[in-house]
DNA sequence: GATCTTTTATGATCTGGATCACATGCTTTC
DNA sequence: GAAAGCATGTGATCCAGATCATAAAAGATC
């Protein structure tokens, strides 16, 4: 049921790539060559607006996939940048396309992956519609978004980092969260 | 390439349903039974928060699909409500699953559909990150979101309808948009 | 270990959008 | 055609979060 669909790919389809913090795996508008799985470390998918402001679309950690939709797109739609050193497995687009056409189990597994993504994005859009900063943060923490820095969380949920720190403190004052250390908070 | 993957389904998989404005096609948390295509009229997918506020996740018009991801989910994640009378074709989940396992062309077409959705949602999240109401509306108009009422647009892009009207007027004052009638605006 | 960068954190100020209030016109319905 | 309901506006007020400024601590770099 939840077995890894990528086990159906030929071994030549995958290539391990080591990465250092700040490394760019691909950039917006580049021709797509494949999708990726994080082995360890972390990668953020981001787009830079016309100003210098960056928007985090997704953050992939160990075991996570990213750029799945690139298989059906000519160019990447965002930048992929390493935020914690580690390694990723690159899966060649051509192999994915070929295997999809020859292997039903792979095809179904890959489709399921995309369906899950669709639901995650819908949930994210719903989260972004929460007007209050405190409630939005609480929802984000419940959804497991707060797995890195406060600053990173802030960019993901459309808040300034100042507002994010303040709201976190407010939640602690309310007794709804607990500060367990510098930059570390948990649900109470 | 862009041919309709659903042409591969058995004829018994589809059923036409007429709908009146306000009709509920399904509700959040109901067991999923299939996905839908709009023949004519329109349907909005929305979630109601704990308060009375509703959030529009998607709006499907003629030719549009909705609830695709339901094929991989046990329950619907939002309400589907008719906003303009018309008809929809309901496609049975069981038939989709069966056809996916027996027909590669269908499977690939369906997967591509989901991939497109993923990219659309990503673009939407990016749009929601635009801080200024005027710029956000402009981006939404460019993306073709403004196909119904101003009120509907407002809920889709996380603005109050008042702010939306005011920003539209501001854009007209700037000469970046033109008011062509009551509730009708176009890019200049 | 000195320097640089990033994250954490808080305070002060300002503003854009939410909210409240209200009027009008267009549809729909009975 | 009267009444109800909804979309379209606009004006007044208020406040939450953006922005600017500053500082300390941690981590990276040399």
mmCIF file of C-alpha atoms in Angstrom, chain B residues 72-176:
data_model
loop_
_atom_site.group_PDB
_atom_site.id
_atom_site.type_symbol
_atom_site.label_atom_id
_atom_site.label_comp_id
_atom_site.label_asym_id
_atom_site.label_seq_id
_atom_site.Cartn_x
_atom_site.Cartn_y
_atom_site.Cartn_z
ATOM 1 C CA UNK B 72 -6.875 8.315 -3.216
ATOM 2 C CA UNK B 73 -8.704 9.554 -0.189
ATOM 3 C CA UNK B 74 -11.328 7.911 2.009
ATOM 4 C CA UNK B 75 -13.254 11.140 2.652
ATOM 5 C CA UNK B 76 -13.814 14.443 0.882
ATOM 6 C CA UNK B 77 -11.757 17.298 2.270
ATOM 7 C CA UNK B 78 -14.168 20.102 1.451
ATOM 8 C CA UNK B 79 -17.746 20.902 0.450
ATOM 9 C CA UNK B 80 -18.766 21.067 -3.216
ATOM 10 C CA UNK B 81 -21.615 23.475 -3.760
ATOM 11 C CA UNK B 82 -23.250 24.556 -6.989
ATOM 12 C CA UNK B 83 -22.952 28.317 -7.543
ATOM 13 C CA UNK B 84 -24.558 28.419 -11.002
ATOM 14 C CA UNK B 85 -27.201 25.946 -12.132
ATOM 15 C CA UNK B 86 -26.025 23.444 -14.726
ATOM 16 C CA UNK B 87 -24.920 19.841 -14.789
ATOM 17 C CA UNK B 88 -21.945 17.750 -13.825
ATOM 18 C CA UNK B 89 -20.724 14.310 -14.774
ATOM 19 C CA UNK B 90 -19.903 12.125 -11.840
ATOM 20 C CA UNK B 91 -17.143 9.601 -12.425
ATOM 21 C CA UNK B 92 -17.190 6.604 -10.103
ATOM 22 C CA UNK B 93 -14.096 6.203 -7.979
ATOM 23 C CA UNK B 94 -14.144 2.418 -8.330
ATOM 24 C CA UNK B 95 -14.049 2.703 -12.118
ATOM 25 C CA UNK B 96 -11.197 5.182 -12.000
ATOM 26 C CA UNK B 97 -9.167 2.875 -9.769
ATOM 27 C CA UNK B 98 -9.922 -0.138 -11.969
ATOM 28 C CA UNK B 99 -9.120 1.679 -15.203
ATOM 29 C CA UNK B 100 -5.902 3.038 -13.750
ATOM 30 C CA UNK B 101 -4.782 -0.520 -13.170
ATOM 31 C CA UNK B 102 -5.618 -1.740 -16.635
ATOM 32 C CA UNK B 103 -5.047 1.190 -18.964
ATOM 33 C CA UNK B 104 -1.728 2.977 -19.187
ATOM 34 C CA UNK B 105 -2.962 5.827 -21.328
ATOM 35 C CA UNK B 106 -5.649 6.636 -18.781
ATOM 36 C CA UNK B 107 -3.239 6.299 -15.918
ATOM 37 C CA UNK B 108 -0.773 8.681 -17.490
ATOM 38 C CA UNK B 109 -3.444 11.214 -18.381
ATOM 39 C CA UNK B 110 -4.828 11.175 -14.878
ATOM 40 C CA UNK B 111 -1.387 11.568 -13.364
ATOM 41 C CA UNK B 112 -0.724 14.531 -15.628
ATOM 42 C CA UNK B 113 -3.942 16.115 -14.421
ATOM 43 C CA UNK B 114 -2.785 15.878 -10.839
ATOM 44 C CA UNK B 115 0.627 17.274 -11.755
ATOM 45 C CA UNK B 116 -1.054 20.300 -13.300
ATOM 46 C CA UNK B 117 -3.099 20.765 -10.144
ATOM 47 C CA UNK B 118 0.054 20.699 -8.038
ATOM 48 C CA UNK B 119 1.538 23.486 -10.104
ATOM 49 C CA UNK B 120 -1.647 25.512 -9.969
ATOM 50 C CA UNK B 121 -1.756 25.271 -6.206
ATOM 51 C CA UNK B 122 1.870 26.297 -5.968
ATOM 52 C CA UNK B 123 1.145 29.333 -8.106
ATOM 53 C CA UNK B 124 -1.822 30.135 -5.894
ATOM 54 C CA UNK B 125 0.283 29.974 -2.721
ATOM 55 C CA UNK B 126 2.745 32.302 -4.367
ATOM 56 C CA UNK B 127 -0.059 34.698 -5.213
ATOM 57 C CA UNK B 128 -1.320 34.673 -1.625
ATOM 58 C CA UNK B 129 2.137 35.777 -0.480
ATOM 59 C CA UNK B 130 1.858 39.087 -2.334
ATOM 60 C CA UNK B 131 1.474 41.622 0.480
ATOM 61 C CA UNK B 132 -0.220 44.513 -1.313
ATOM 62 C CA UNK B 133 -3.918 44.115 -2.077
ATOM 63 C CA UNK B 134 -3.582 45.957 -5.396
ATOM 64 C CA UNK B 135 -0.666 43.837 -6.586
ATOM 65 C CA UNK B 136 -2.354 40.676 -5.409
ATOM 66 C CA UNK B 137 -5.519 41.490 -7.304
ATOM 67 C CA UNK B 138 -3.544 42.344 -10.400
ATOM 68 C CA UNK B 139 -1.736 39.011 -10.237
ATOM 69 C CA UNK B 140 -5.059 37.238 -9.718
ATOM 70 C CA UNK B 141 -6.585 38.948 -12.745
ATOM 71 C CA UNK B 142 -3.567 38.024 -14.850
ATOM 72 C CA UNK B 143 -3.922 34.434 -13.658
ATOM 73 C CA UNK B 144 -7.534 34.443 -14.820
ATOM 74 C CA UNK B 145 -9.054 34.172 -11.352
ATOM 75 C CA UNK B 146 -11.531 36.986 -11.845
ATOM 76 C CA UNK B 147 -14.196 35.047 -13.717
ATOM 77 C CA UNK B 148 -17.095 35.581 -11.339
ATOM 78 C CA UNK B 149 -18.099 38.184 -8.792
ATOM 79 C CA UNK B 150 -15.805 40.537 -6.928
ATOM 80 C CA UNK B 151 -16.960 38.984 -3.676
ATOM 81 C CA UNK B 152 -15.968 35.553 -4.901
ATOM 82 C CA UNK B 153 -12.558 36.819 -6.013
ATOM 83 C CA UNK B 154 -12.057 38.397 -2.594
ATOM 84 C CA UNK B 155 -12.600 35.135 -0.725
ATOM 85 C CA UNK B 156 -10.236 33.333 -3.072
ATOM 86 C CA UNK B 157 -7.349 35.706 -2.492
ATOM 87 C CA UNK B 158 -7.804 36.269 1.246
ATOM 88 C CA UNK B 159 -9.170 39.793 1.103
ATOM 89 C CA UNK B 160 -12.308 41.311 2.528
ATOM 90 C CA UNK B 161 -14.684 42.272 -0.275
ATOM 91 C CA UNK B 162 -14.462 45.910 0.817
ATOM 92 C CA UNK B 163 -10.689 45.923 0.450
ATOM 93 C CA UNK B 164 -11.124 44.234 -2.910
ATOM 94 C CA UNK B 165 -13.502 46.903 -4.242
ATOM 95 C CA UNK B 166 -11.257 49.657 -2.965
ATOM 96 C CA UNK B 167 -8.132 48.126 -4.487
ATOM 97 C CA UNK B 168 -9.952 47.704 -7.804
ATOM 98 C CA UNK B 169 -10.886 51.355 -7.731
ATOM 99 C CA UNK B 170 -7.307 52.229 -6.844
ATOM 100 C CA UNK B 171 -6.059 50.224 -9.826
ATOM 101 C CA UNK B 172 -8.511 52.100 -12.063
ATOM 102 C CA UNK B 173 -7.290 55.416 -10.629
ATOM 103 C CA UNK B 174 -3.724 54.287 -11.401
ATOM 104 C CA UNK B 175 -4.796 53.492 -14.949
ATOM 105 C CA UNK B 176 -3.754 49.858 -14.519
#
